[in-house]
XYZ file of C-alpha atoms in Angstrom:
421
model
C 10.143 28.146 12.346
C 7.613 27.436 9.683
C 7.953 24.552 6.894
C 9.084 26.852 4.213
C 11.412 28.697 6.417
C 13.124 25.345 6.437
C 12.333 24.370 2.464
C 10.031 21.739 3.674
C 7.143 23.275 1.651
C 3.970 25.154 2.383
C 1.889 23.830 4.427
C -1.375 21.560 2.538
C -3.854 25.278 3.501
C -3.221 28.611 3.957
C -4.450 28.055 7.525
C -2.238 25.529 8.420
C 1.049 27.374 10.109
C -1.323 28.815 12.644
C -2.846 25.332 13.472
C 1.057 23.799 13.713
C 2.004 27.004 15.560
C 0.720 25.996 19.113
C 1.986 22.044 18.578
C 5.528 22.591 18.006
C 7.380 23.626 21.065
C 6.139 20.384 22.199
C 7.550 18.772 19.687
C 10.818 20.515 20.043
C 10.211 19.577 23.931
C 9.623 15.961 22.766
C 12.446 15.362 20.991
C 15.022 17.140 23.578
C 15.053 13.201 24.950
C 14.286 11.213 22.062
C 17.548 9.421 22.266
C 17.535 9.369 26.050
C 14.285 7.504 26.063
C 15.363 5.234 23.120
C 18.177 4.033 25.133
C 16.283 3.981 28.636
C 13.209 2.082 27.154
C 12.005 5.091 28.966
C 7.968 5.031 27.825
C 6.894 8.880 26.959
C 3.592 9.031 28.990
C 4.612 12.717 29.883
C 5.561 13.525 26.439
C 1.701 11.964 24.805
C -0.117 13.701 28.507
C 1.965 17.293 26.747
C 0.307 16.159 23.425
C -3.303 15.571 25.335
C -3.390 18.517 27.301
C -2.741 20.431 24.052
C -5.485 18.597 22.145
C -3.561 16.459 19.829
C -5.944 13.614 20.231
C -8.994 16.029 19.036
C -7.778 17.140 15.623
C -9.845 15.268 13.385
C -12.731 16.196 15.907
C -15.220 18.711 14.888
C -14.962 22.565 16.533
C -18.802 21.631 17.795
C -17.627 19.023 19.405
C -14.530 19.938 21.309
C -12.343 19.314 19.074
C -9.665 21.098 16.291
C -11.338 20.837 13.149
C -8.172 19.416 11.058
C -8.785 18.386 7.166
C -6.783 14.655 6.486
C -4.275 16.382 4.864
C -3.785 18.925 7.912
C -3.163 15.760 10.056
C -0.840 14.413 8.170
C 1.221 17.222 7.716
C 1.308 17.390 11.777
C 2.002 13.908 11.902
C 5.037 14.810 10.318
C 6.466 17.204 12.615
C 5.809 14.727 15.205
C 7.387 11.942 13.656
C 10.064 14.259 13.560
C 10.391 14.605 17.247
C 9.712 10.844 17.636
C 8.115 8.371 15.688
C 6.850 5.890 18.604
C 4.532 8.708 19.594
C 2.723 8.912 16.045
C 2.580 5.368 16.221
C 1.110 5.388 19.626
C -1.552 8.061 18.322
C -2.086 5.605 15.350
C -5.091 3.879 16.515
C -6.510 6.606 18.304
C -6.506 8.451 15.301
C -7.938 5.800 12.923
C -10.819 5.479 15.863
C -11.824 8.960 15.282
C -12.034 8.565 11.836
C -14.327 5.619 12.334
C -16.234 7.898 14.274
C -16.737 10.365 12.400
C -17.704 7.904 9.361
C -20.505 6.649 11.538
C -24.132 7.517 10.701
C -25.758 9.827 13.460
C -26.856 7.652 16.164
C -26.628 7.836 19.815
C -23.425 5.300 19.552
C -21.210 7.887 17.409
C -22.424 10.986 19.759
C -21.346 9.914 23.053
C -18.184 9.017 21.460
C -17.897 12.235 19.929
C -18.184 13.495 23.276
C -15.592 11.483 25.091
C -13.141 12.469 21.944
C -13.919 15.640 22.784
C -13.335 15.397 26.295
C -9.872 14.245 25.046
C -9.737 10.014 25.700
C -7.459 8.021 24.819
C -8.188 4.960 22.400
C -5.684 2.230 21.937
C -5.993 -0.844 19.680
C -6.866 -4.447 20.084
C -7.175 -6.169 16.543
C -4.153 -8.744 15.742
C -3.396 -11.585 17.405
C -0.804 -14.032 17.039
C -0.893 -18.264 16.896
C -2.364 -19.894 14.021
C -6.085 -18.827 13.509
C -7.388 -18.172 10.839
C -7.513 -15.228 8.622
C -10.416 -12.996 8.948
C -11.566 -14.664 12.560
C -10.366 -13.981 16.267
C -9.917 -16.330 18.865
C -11.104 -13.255 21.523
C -14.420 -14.165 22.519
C -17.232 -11.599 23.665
C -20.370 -13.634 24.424
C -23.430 -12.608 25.938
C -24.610 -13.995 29.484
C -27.161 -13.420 31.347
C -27.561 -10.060 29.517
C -24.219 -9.434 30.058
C -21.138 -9.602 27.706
C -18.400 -11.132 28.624
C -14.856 -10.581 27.280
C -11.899 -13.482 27.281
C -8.949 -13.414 25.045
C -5.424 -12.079 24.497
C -4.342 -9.505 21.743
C -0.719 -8.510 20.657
C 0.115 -5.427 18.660
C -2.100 -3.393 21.234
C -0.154 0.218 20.442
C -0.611 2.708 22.217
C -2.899 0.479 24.953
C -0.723 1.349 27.885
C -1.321 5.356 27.282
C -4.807 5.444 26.500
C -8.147 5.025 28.565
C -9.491 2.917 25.894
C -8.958 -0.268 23.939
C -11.022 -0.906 20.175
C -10.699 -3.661 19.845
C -12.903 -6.886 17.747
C -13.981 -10.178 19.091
C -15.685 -12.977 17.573
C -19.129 -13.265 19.554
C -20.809 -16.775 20.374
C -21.541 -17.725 16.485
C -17.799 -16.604 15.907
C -19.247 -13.160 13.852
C -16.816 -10.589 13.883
C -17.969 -7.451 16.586
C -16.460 -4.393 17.694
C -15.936 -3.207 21.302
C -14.660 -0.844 23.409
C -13.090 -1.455 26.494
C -11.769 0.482 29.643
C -8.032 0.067 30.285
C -8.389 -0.031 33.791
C -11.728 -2.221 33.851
C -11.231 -5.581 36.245
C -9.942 -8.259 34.171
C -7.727 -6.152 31.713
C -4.026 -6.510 31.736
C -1.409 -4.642 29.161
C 2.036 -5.734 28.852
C 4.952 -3.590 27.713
C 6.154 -6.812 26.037
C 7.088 -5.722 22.476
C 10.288 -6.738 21.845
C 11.007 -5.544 17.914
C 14.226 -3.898 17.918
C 12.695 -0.562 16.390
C 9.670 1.322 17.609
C 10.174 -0.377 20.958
C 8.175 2.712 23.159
C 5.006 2.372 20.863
C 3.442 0.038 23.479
C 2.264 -2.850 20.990
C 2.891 -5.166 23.171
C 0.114 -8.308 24.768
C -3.420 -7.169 26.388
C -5.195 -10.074 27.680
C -9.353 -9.997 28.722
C -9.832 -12.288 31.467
C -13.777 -12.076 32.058
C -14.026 -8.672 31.643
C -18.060 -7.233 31.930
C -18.796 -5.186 29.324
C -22.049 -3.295 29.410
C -24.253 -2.998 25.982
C -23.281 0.202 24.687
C -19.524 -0.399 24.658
C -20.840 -2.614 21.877
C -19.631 -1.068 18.699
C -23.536 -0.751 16.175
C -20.836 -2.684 13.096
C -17.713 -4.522 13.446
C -16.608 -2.787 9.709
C -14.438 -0.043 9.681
C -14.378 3.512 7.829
C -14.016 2.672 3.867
C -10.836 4.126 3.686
C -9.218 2.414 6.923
C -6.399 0.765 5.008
C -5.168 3.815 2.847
C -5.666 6.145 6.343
C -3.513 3.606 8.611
C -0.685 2.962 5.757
C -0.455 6.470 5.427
C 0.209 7.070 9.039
C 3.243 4.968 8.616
C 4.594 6.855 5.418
C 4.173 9.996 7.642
C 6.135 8.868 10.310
C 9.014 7.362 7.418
C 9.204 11.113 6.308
C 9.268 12.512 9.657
C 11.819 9.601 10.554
C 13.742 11.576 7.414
C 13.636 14.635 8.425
C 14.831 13.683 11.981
C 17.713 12.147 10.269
C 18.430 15.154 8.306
C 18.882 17.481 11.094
C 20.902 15.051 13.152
C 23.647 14.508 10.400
C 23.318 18.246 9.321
C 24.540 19.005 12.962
C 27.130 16.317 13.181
C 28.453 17.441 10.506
C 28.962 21.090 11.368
C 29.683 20.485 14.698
C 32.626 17.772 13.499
C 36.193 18.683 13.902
C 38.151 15.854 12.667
C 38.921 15.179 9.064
C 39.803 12.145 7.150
C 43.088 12.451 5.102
C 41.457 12.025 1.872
C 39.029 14.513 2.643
C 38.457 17.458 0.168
C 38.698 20.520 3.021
C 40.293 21.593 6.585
C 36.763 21.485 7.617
C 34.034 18.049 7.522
C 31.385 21.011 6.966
C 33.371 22.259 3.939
C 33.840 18.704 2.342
C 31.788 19.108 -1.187
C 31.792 15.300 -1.000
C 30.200 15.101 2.547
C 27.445 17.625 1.487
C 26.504 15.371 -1.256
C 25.685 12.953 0.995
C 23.369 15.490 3.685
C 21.658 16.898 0.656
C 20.632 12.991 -0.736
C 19.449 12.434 3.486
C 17.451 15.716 2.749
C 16.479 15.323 -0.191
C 14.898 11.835 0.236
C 13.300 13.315 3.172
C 11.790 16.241 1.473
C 10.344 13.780 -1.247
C 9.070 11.691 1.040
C 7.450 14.338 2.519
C 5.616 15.446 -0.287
C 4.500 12.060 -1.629
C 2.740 11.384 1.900
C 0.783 14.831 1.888
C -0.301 14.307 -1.823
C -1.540 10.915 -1.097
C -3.475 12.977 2.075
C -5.354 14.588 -0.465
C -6.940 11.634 -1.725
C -7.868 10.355 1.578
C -9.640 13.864 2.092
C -11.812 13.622 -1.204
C -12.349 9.809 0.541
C -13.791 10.780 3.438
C -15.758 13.772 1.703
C -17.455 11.409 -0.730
C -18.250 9.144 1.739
C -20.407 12.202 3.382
C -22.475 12.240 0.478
C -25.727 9.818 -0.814
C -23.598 9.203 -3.745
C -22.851 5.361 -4.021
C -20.960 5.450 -7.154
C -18.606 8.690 -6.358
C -18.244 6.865 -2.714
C -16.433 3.182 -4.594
C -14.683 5.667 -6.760
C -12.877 7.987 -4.245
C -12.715 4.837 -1.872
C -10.531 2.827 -4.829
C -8.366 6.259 -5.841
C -7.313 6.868 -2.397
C -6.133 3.144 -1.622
C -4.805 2.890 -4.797
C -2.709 6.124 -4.073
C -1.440 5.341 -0.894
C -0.171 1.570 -1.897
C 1.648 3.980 -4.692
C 3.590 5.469 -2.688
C 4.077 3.280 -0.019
C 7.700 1.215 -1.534
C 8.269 4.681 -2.680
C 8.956 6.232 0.798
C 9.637 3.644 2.149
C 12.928 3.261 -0.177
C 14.127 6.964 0.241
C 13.805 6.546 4.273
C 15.405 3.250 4.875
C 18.471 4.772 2.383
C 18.675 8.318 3.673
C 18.842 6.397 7.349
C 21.801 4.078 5.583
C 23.776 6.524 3.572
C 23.578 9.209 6.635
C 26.447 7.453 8.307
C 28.249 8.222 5.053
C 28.757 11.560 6.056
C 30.824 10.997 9.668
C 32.815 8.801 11.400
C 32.937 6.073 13.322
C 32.057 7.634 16.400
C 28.461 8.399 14.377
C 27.950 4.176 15.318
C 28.078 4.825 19.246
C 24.969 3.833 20.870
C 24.611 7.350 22.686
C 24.644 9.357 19.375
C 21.153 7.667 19.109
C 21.767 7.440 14.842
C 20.684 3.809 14.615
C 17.065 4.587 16.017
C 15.928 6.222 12.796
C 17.183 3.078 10.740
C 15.638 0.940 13.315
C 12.393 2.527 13.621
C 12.087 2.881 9.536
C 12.330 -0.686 8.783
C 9.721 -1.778 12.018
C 7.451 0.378 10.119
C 8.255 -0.789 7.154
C 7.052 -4.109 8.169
C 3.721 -3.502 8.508
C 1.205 -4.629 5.434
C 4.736 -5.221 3.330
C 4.924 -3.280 0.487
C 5.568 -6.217 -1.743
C 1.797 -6.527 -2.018
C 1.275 -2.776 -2.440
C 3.098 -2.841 -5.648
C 1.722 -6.035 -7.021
C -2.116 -4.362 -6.444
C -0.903 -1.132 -8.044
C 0.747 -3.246 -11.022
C -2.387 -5.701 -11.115
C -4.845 -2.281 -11.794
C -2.731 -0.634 -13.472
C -2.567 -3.985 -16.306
C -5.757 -5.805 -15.311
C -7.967 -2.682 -14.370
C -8.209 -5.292 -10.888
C -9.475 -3.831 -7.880
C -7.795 -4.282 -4.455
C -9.142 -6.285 -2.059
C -9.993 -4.601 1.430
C -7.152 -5.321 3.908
C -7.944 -8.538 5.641
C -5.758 -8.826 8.469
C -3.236 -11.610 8.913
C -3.816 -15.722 10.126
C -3.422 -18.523 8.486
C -5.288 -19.177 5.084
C -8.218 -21.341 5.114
C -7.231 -23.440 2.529
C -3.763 -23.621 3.397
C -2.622 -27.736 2.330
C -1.556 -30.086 4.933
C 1.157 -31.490 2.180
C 2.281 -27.901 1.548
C 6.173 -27.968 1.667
C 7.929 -24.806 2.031
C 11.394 -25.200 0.124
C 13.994 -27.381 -0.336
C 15.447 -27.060 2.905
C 12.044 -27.782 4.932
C 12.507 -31.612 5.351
């Protein structure tokens, strides 16, 4: 059934039912054991091999190339529908997806066609970036020295989603002077262990759990040419995450839209003989759908930016390049406590709308809560809206993402409240 069969909205082109047509009896196949796998900790490497076979990982990847061809807003629309079958999966894709677009971003060189080529041939790129303990902001404690004409790779990384699925790991490193460098390396290479150790109580099949490099041999062109990433990394990988909050909404909608047909039992202050009929109880499915719907359409607008982003940054243009590369951050932070507030309620106010039997574990109603605020965690949105409130006042202009450690200047007499003695 298309989008606006189901008053989701057209699709972001007029070509873009026929590229969602082939995807989404896989979805519908994906999330026939959503719940199932929720409950089992049952990891979906069938359900992301369905998604691979099918060419999900090539859809930013150019026709010429092997790939689908997708515009940023095309992708984000599909991330969507996916999210809507299961969110751990788009967050699994997450890196892999931000990978391409650093690809892609890349000047030509023999560096960004072989990996064209292997994106093609559809691998699998996981991540490697945070890692925990107190070190400081901007630096890692992974090391990847050169000996001997040979680098050498030692460290441990947490947050590694999507690691365990994919046939690569991007990862950076500090090198011998400490300078930040970028590397790619093979999941199955001696010396590489990944850890289904991530314990959050939402998003728990995502994988982002512990990789640790014990002397792993890298050879030179697994070296990444720059450590920096594609000037619109932070708006692309926040957006992801809004995607999957309105696919985690629409998932919710269809969930308590069933439930609530399918319910027989009425509360004596109800308003009908039927919980379907209850004028009161639709109010509450048509906020869950509504939110969802808005959601929705916030994400796919902010898409659109991102596109004119990466478009710019094609051109010679240096001054059109800062200006699309500002606009686009600018309108993902936006919308970011936006949808993130309509998801986290719609997944609250759902339970509204049914019983008590709605909190059992095996009606699988939690998960979308869950998952929704894990996501929301990530780059918290209380700094989002004090960026978009400092430009829109002060004309400031965001920083670039930095990561997360421990500030450099951080005092040693720094006391943290009143109870912290």
């Amino acid at each position: 059934m298309t989008n606006i069969a189901q008053a989701w909205g057209a699709g972001p082109s007029e070509r873009y039912e026929a590229l969602a047509t082939p995807f989404r009896p896989i979805f519908a196949a994906i999330r026939e054991r959503a719940v199932e796998r929720d409950l089992k900790h049952d990891l979906p490497y069938a359900e992301i091999g369905w998604l691979r076979d099918a060419g999900f990982s090539t859809l930013r990847v150019p026709e010429a190339q092997g790939g689908l061809g997708f515009t940023l807003p095309e992708l984000f629309a599909l991330l969507i529908e996916l999210s809507e079958a299961d969110a751990n999966i788009t967050n699994a894709y997450r890196s892999h997806l931000g990978f391409t677009e650093d690809v892609l971003n890349s000047p030509p060189s023999a560096w960004r066609a072989t990996w064209l080529e292997k994106l093609g041939k559809r691998e699998l790129i996981g991540s490697g970036f945070s890692e925990t303990g107190e070190g400081k902001i901007g630096t890692y404690s992974t090391r990847l020295s050169l000996r001997d004409g040979r680098y050498i790779l030692n460290g441990e990384k947490f947050y590694t989603t999507g690691s365990l699925y994919a046939d690569w790991i991007n990862l950076g490193a500090g090198d011998d002077n400490g300078d930040p460098v970028g590397a790619l390396v093979p999941t199955k290479a001696k010396g590489v262990e990944i850890l289904d150790d991530w314990d959050g109580f939402g998003q728990a099949l995502s994988a982002s759990g512990t990789a640790r490099f014990t002397n792993v041999e890298l050879t030179p062109d697994l070296i990444k040419p720059t450590a920096a990433r594609f000037p619109y990394g932070g708006g692309f990988f926040q957006l992801v995450h809004l995607a999957t909050l309105a696919g985690i909404g629409r998932a919710a909608t269809g969930d308590v839209s069933r439930l609530v047909f399918e319910r027989k039992r009425v509360y004596g202050r109800g308003n009908a003989a039927r919980t379907a009929l209850d004028p009161q109880v639709l109010q509450v499915v048509g906020r869950v759908r509504s939110a969802a719907y808005s959601a929705g359409a916030i994400a796919l607008k902010a898409a659109e930016a991102l596109q004119r982003s990466y478009l710019a940054n094609l051109g010679e243009d240096e001054t059109a390049k800062a200006s699309a590369n500002l606009h686009a951050e600018l309108e993902v932070s936006q919308s970011v406590t936006v949808v993130t507030d309509l998801t986290l309620n719609a997944t609250t106010v759902l339970f509204d709308a049914l019983g008590a039997s709605a909190a059992k574990k095996s009606a699988g109603l939690d998960r979308h809560w869950r998952n929704a605020r894990t996501i929301s965690s990530h780059n918290p949105r209380i700094y989002h809206d004090r960026v978009v409130g400092d430009y829109s006042v002060n004309g400031t202009i965001p920083t670039a993402f930095g990561g997360i450690g421990v500030a450099a200047d951080l005092s040693p007499n720094l006391k943290i409240g009143v109870n912290s003695q």
